[in-house]
Coordinates of C-alpha atoms in Angstrom, one line a residue:
Chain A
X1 CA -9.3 -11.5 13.0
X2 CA -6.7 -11.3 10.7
X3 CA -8.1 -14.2 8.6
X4 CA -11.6 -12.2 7.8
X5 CA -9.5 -9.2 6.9
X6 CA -7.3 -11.0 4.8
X7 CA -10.7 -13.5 3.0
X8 CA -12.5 -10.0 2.6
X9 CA -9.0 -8.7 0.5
X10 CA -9.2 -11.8 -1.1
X11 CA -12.7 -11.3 -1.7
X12 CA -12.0 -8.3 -3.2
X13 CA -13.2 -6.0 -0.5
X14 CA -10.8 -4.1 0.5
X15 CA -13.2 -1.0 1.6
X16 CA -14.8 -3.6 4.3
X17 CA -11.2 -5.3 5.1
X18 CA -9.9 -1.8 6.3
X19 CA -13.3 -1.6 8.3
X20 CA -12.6 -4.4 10.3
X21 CA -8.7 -3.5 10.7
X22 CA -9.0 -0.4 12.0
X23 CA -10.7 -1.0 15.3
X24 CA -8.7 -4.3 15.3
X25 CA -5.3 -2.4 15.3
X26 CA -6.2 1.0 16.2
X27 CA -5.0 0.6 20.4
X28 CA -2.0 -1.1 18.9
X29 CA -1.0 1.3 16.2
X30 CA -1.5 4.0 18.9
X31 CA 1.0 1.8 21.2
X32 CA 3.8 1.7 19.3
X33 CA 3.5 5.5 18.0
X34 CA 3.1 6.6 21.7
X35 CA 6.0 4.6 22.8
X36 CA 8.5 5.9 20.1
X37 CA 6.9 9.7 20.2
X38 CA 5.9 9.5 24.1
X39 CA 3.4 12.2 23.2
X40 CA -0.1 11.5 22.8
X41 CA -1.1 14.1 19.5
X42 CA 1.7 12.7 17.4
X43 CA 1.2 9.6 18.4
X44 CA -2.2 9.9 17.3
X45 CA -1.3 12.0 13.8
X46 CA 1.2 8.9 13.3
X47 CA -1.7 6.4 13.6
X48 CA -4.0 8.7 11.2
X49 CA -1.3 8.1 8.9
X50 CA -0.5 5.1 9.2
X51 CA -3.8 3.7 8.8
X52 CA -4.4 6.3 5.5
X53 CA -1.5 4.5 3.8
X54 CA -2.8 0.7 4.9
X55 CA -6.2 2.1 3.3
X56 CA -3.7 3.3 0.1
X57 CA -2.1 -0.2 0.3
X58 CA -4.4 -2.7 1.4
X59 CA -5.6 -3.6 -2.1
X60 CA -2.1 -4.5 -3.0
X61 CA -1.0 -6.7 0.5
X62 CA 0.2 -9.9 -0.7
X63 CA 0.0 -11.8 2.2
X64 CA 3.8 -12.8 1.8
X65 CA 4.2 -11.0 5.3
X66 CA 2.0 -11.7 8.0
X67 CA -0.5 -9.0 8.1
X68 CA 0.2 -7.9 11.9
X69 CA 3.7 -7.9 10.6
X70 CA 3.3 -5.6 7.9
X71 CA 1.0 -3.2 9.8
X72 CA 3.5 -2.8 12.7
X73 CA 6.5 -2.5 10.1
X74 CA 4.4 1.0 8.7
X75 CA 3.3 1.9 12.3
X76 CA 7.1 1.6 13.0
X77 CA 8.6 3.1 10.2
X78 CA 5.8 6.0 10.4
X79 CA 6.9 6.8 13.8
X80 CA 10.7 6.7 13.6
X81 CA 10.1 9.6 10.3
X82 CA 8.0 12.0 12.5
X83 CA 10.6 11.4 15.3
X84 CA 13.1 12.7 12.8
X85 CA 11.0 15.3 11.7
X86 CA 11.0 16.9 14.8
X87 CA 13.0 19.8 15.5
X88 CA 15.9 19.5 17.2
X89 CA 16.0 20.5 20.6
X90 CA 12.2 19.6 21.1
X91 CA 11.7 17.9 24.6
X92 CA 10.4 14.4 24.0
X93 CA 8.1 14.4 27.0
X94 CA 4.4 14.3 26.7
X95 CA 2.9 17.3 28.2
X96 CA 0.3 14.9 28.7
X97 CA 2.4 12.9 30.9
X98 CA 3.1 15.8 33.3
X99 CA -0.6 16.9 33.1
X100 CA -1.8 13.0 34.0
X101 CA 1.0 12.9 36.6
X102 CA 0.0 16.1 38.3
X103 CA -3.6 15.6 38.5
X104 CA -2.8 12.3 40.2
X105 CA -0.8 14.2 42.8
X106 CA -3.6 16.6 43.2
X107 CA -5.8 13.5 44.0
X108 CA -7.0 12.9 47.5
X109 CA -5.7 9.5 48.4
X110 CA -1.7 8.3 48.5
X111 CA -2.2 6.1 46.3
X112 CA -2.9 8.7 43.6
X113 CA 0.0 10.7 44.5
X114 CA 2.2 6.9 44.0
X115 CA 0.5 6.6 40.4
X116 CA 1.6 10.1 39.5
X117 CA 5.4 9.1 40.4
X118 CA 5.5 5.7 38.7
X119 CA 4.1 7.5 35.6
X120 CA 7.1 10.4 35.7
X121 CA 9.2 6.8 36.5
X122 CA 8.1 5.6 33.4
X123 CA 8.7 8.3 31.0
X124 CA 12.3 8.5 32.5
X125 CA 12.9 4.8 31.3
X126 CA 15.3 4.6 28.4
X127 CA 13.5 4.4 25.2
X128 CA 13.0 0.8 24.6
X129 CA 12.3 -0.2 28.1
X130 CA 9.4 2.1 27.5
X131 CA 8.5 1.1 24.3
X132 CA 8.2 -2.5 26.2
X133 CA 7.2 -1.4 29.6
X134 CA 4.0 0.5 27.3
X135 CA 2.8 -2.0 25.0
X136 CA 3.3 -5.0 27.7
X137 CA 1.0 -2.7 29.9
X138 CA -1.3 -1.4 27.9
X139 CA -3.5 -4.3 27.0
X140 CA -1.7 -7.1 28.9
X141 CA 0.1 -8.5 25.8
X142 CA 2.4 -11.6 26.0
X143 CA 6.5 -10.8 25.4
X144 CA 5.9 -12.5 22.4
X145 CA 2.9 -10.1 20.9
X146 CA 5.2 -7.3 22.4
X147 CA 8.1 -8.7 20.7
X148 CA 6.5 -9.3 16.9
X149 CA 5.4 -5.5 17.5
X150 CA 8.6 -4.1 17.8
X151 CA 10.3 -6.1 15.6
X152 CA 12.8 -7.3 18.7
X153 CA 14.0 -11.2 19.6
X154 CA 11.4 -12.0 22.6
X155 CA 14.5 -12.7 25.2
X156 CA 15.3 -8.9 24.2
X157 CA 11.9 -8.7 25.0
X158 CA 11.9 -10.2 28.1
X159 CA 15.7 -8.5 29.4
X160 CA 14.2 -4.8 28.7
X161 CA 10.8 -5.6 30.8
X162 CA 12.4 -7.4 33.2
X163 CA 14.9 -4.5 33.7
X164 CA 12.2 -2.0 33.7
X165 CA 10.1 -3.7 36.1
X166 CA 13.3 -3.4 38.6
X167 CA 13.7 0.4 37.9
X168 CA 10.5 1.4 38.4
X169 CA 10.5 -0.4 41.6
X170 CA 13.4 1.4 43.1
X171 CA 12.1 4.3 41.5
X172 CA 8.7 3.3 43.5
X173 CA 10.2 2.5 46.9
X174 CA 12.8 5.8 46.5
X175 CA 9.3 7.9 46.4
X176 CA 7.8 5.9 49.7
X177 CA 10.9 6.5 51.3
X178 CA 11.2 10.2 50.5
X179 CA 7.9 11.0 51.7
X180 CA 8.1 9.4 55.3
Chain B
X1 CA 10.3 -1.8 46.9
X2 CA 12.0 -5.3 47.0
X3 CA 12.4 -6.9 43.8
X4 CA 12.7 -9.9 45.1
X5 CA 9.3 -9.8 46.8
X6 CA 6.8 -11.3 44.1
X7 CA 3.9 -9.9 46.2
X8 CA 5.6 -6.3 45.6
X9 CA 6.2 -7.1 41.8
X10 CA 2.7 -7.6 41.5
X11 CA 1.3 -5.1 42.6
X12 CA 3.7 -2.7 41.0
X13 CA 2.4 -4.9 37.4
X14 CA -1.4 -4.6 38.5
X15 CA -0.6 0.0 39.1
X16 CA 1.3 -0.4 35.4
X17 CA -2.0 -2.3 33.6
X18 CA -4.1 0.4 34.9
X19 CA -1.7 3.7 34.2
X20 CA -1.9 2.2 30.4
X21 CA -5.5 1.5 30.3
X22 CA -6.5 4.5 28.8
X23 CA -3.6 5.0 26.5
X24 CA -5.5 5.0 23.3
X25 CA -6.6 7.4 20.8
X26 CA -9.0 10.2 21.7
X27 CA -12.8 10.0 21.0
X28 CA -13.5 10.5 17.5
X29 CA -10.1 8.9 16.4
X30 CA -12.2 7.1 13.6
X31 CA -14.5 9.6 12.3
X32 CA -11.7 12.0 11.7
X33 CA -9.5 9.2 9.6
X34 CA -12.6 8.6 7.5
X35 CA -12.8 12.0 6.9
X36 CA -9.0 12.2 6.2
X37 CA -9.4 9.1 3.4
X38 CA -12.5 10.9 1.9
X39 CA -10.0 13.8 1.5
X40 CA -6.9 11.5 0.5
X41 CA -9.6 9.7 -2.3
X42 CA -10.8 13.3 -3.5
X43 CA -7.8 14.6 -3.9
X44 CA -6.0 11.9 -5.7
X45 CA -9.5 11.0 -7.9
X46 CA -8.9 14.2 -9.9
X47 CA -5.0 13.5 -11.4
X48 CA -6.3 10.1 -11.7
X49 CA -8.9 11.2 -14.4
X50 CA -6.6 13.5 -15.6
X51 CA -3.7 10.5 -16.1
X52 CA -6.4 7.8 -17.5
X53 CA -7.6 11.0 -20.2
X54 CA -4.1 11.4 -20.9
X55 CA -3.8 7.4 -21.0
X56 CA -6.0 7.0 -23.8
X57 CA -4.8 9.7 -25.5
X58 CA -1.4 8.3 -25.9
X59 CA -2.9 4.8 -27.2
X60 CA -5.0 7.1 -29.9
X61 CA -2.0 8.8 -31.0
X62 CA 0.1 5.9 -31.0
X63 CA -2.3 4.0 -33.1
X64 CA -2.3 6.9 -35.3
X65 CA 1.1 6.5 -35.7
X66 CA 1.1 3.1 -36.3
X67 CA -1.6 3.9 -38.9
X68 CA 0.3 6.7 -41.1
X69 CA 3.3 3.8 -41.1
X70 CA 1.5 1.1 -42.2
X71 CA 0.0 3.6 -45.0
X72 CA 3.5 5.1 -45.9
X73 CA 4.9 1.3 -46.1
X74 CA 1.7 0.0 -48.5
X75 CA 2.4 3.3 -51.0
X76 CA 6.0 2.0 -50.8
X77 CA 5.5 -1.3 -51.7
X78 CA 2.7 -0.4 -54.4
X79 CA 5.2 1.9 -56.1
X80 CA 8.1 -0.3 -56.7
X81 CA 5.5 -2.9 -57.5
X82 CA 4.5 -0.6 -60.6
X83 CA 7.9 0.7 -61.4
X84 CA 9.4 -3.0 -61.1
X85 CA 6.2 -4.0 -63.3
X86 CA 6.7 -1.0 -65.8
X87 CA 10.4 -1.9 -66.1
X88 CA 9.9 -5.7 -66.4
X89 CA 7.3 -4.8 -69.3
X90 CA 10.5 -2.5 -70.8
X91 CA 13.0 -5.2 -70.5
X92 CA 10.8 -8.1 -71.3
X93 CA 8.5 -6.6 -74.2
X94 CA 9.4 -9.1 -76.7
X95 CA 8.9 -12.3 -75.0
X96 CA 5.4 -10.3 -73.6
X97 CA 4.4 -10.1 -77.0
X98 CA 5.2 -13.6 -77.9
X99 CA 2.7 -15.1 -74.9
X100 CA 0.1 -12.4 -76.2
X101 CA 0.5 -13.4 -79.1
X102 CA -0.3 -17.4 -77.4
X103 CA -2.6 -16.2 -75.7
X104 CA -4.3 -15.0 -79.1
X105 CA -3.9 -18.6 -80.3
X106 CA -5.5 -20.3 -77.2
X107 CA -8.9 -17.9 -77.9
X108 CA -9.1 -19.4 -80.7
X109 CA -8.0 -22.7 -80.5
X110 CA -10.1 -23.1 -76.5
X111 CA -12.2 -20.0 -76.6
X112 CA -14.1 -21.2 -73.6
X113 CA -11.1 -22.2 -71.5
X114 CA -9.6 -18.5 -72.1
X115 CA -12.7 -16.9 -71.2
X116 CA -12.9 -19.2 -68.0
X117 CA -10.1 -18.6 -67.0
X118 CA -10.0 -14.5 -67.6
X119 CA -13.3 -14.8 -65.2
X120 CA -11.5 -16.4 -62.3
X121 CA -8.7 -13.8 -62.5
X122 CA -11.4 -11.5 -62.9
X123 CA -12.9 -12.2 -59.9
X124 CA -9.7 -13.3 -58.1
X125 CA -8.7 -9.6 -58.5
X126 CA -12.1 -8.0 -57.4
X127 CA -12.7 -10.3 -54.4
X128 CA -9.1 -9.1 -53.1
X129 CA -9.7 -5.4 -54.3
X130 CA -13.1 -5.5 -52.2
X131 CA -11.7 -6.6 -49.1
X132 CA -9.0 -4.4 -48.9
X133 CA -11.6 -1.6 -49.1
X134 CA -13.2 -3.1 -45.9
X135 CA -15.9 -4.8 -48.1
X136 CA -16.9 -8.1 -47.0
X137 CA -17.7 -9.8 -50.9
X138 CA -19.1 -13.0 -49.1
X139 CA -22.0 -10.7 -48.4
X140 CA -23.0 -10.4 -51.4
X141 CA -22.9 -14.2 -51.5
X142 CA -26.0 -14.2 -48.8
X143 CA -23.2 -15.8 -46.5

């Protein structure tokens, strides 16, 4: 994918390039903006953003970086600004997460009700192990694809999933054993 | 939960992939950023004809510039021309009338080589007067 972007750029085509990358990277950009903001309209205002100024700067990419590189470096960088932007004191917490939560627990079977707790079990994670645990899950992406997109060693990687993966199973089994 | 228990881990991995599924941007995500770049390409189209107008204006007046030196240098260098001329014909008015006066001889000892030679300074003269008027004398030539 990457290569036709980049031989369209090189073609001098940079209005069809962006075409192609922005359904290419769009779930991706969205990943790592959701996982840094955990909440779903600035997630999506980052990615609007992000994507304007790889439209502003696509003509100019010099393929010295890889491209995936350079377009999770601005989805990155894009995210960690509105973070600071925020005003202080401003919860973190999607209300989005609470809202997807609690209609699963208004669900009919158990298993809904399980969903709901593992999602509140995963916005309690710390940061990265969310940032991980999110864009591991999200489209079944190696450590390594994870890794590249959040600029982190892939062991790191690894260690933050793998510890993750433990908590929200205690978290899990705490729930099961709560509720009998 | 065991951690241990692979079976367990799984299935904890398989609940994960689908919570995420739908993490992605709303319907419409795409219409909405092409409407956002039309703005972004509208709004910056305008200072951009307004910097390439101001642009060319700053070559113009920098040639114009460029021009009224070149001018000021040329009356310069024509007017100590004439004043060293005038001042050379001062200082060296004897020895000028002595080669006039040579001259006077050659014309009539080789009329035609004097009159020759007064033609090809002649035209020597106007060829170089033409062009720097922006005349191109070889035209008249046919060439």
């Amino acid at each position: 994918m990457d290569d036709a972007i980049i031989a369209l750029l090189a073609a001098g085509r940079p209005d069809d390039a962006f075409a192609q990358l922005v359904p290419a990277y769009r779930r991706r950009v969205f990943g790592i903006a959701y996982g840094i903001l955990r909440d779903r309209a600035a997630a999506e205002d980052v990615a609007q953003e992000v994507f304007v100024k790889l439209w502003q700067g696509l003509s100019g990419y010099d393929a010295r970086a890889k491209l995936s590189t350079w377009i999770y470096a601005i989805a990155r960088n894009a995210s960690i600004s509105s973070l600071r932007r925020r005003p202080r004191g401003l919860s973190l917490s999607d209300p989005a997460v609470s809202a997807e939560a609690d209609a699963l627990e208004s669900g009919a079977t158990p298993a809904d009700a399980e969903d709901a707790q593992l999602w509140r079990a995963v916005d309690r994670l710390p940061d990265r192990q969310r940032q991980v645990v999110t864009l591991f899950y999200q489209d079944d992406r190696s450590t390594e694809e994870v890794a590249e997109m959040l600029g982190l060693p892939v062991n790191t990687v690894k260690t933050h999933l793998h510890r993750a993966r433990a908590r929200l199973a205690v978290a899990l089994a705490d729930t099961k054993e709560n509720a009998a | 939960m065991n951690t241990e228990d692979p079976q367990a881990m799984r299935a904890l991995d398989t609940r994960l992939s689908r919570l995420h599924r739908n993490l992605d941007t709303s319907e419409g995500f795409e219409d909405r950023l092409a409407a956002r770049i039309a703005d972004t390409r509208r709004a910056h189209a305008a200072p951009l004809a307004a910097e390439a107008l101001a642009g060319l204006e700053r070559v113009h007046e920098r040639e114009r510039h460029e021009a009224d030196r070149q001018a000021r240098l040329e009356w310069a260098v024509i007017a100590v021309a004439g004043l060293g001329a005038t001042l050379a014909v001062w200082r060296f008015a004897p020895l000028i009338a002595g080669l006039l006066e040579s001259y006077a001889n050659t014309v009539q000892v080789a009329p035609a080589l004097f009159a020759t030679s007064t033609l090809a300074a002649a035209g020597v003269t106007l060829w170089a007067v033409l062009r720097r008027m922006g005349f191109e004398p070889r035209s008249l030539l046919g060439a």
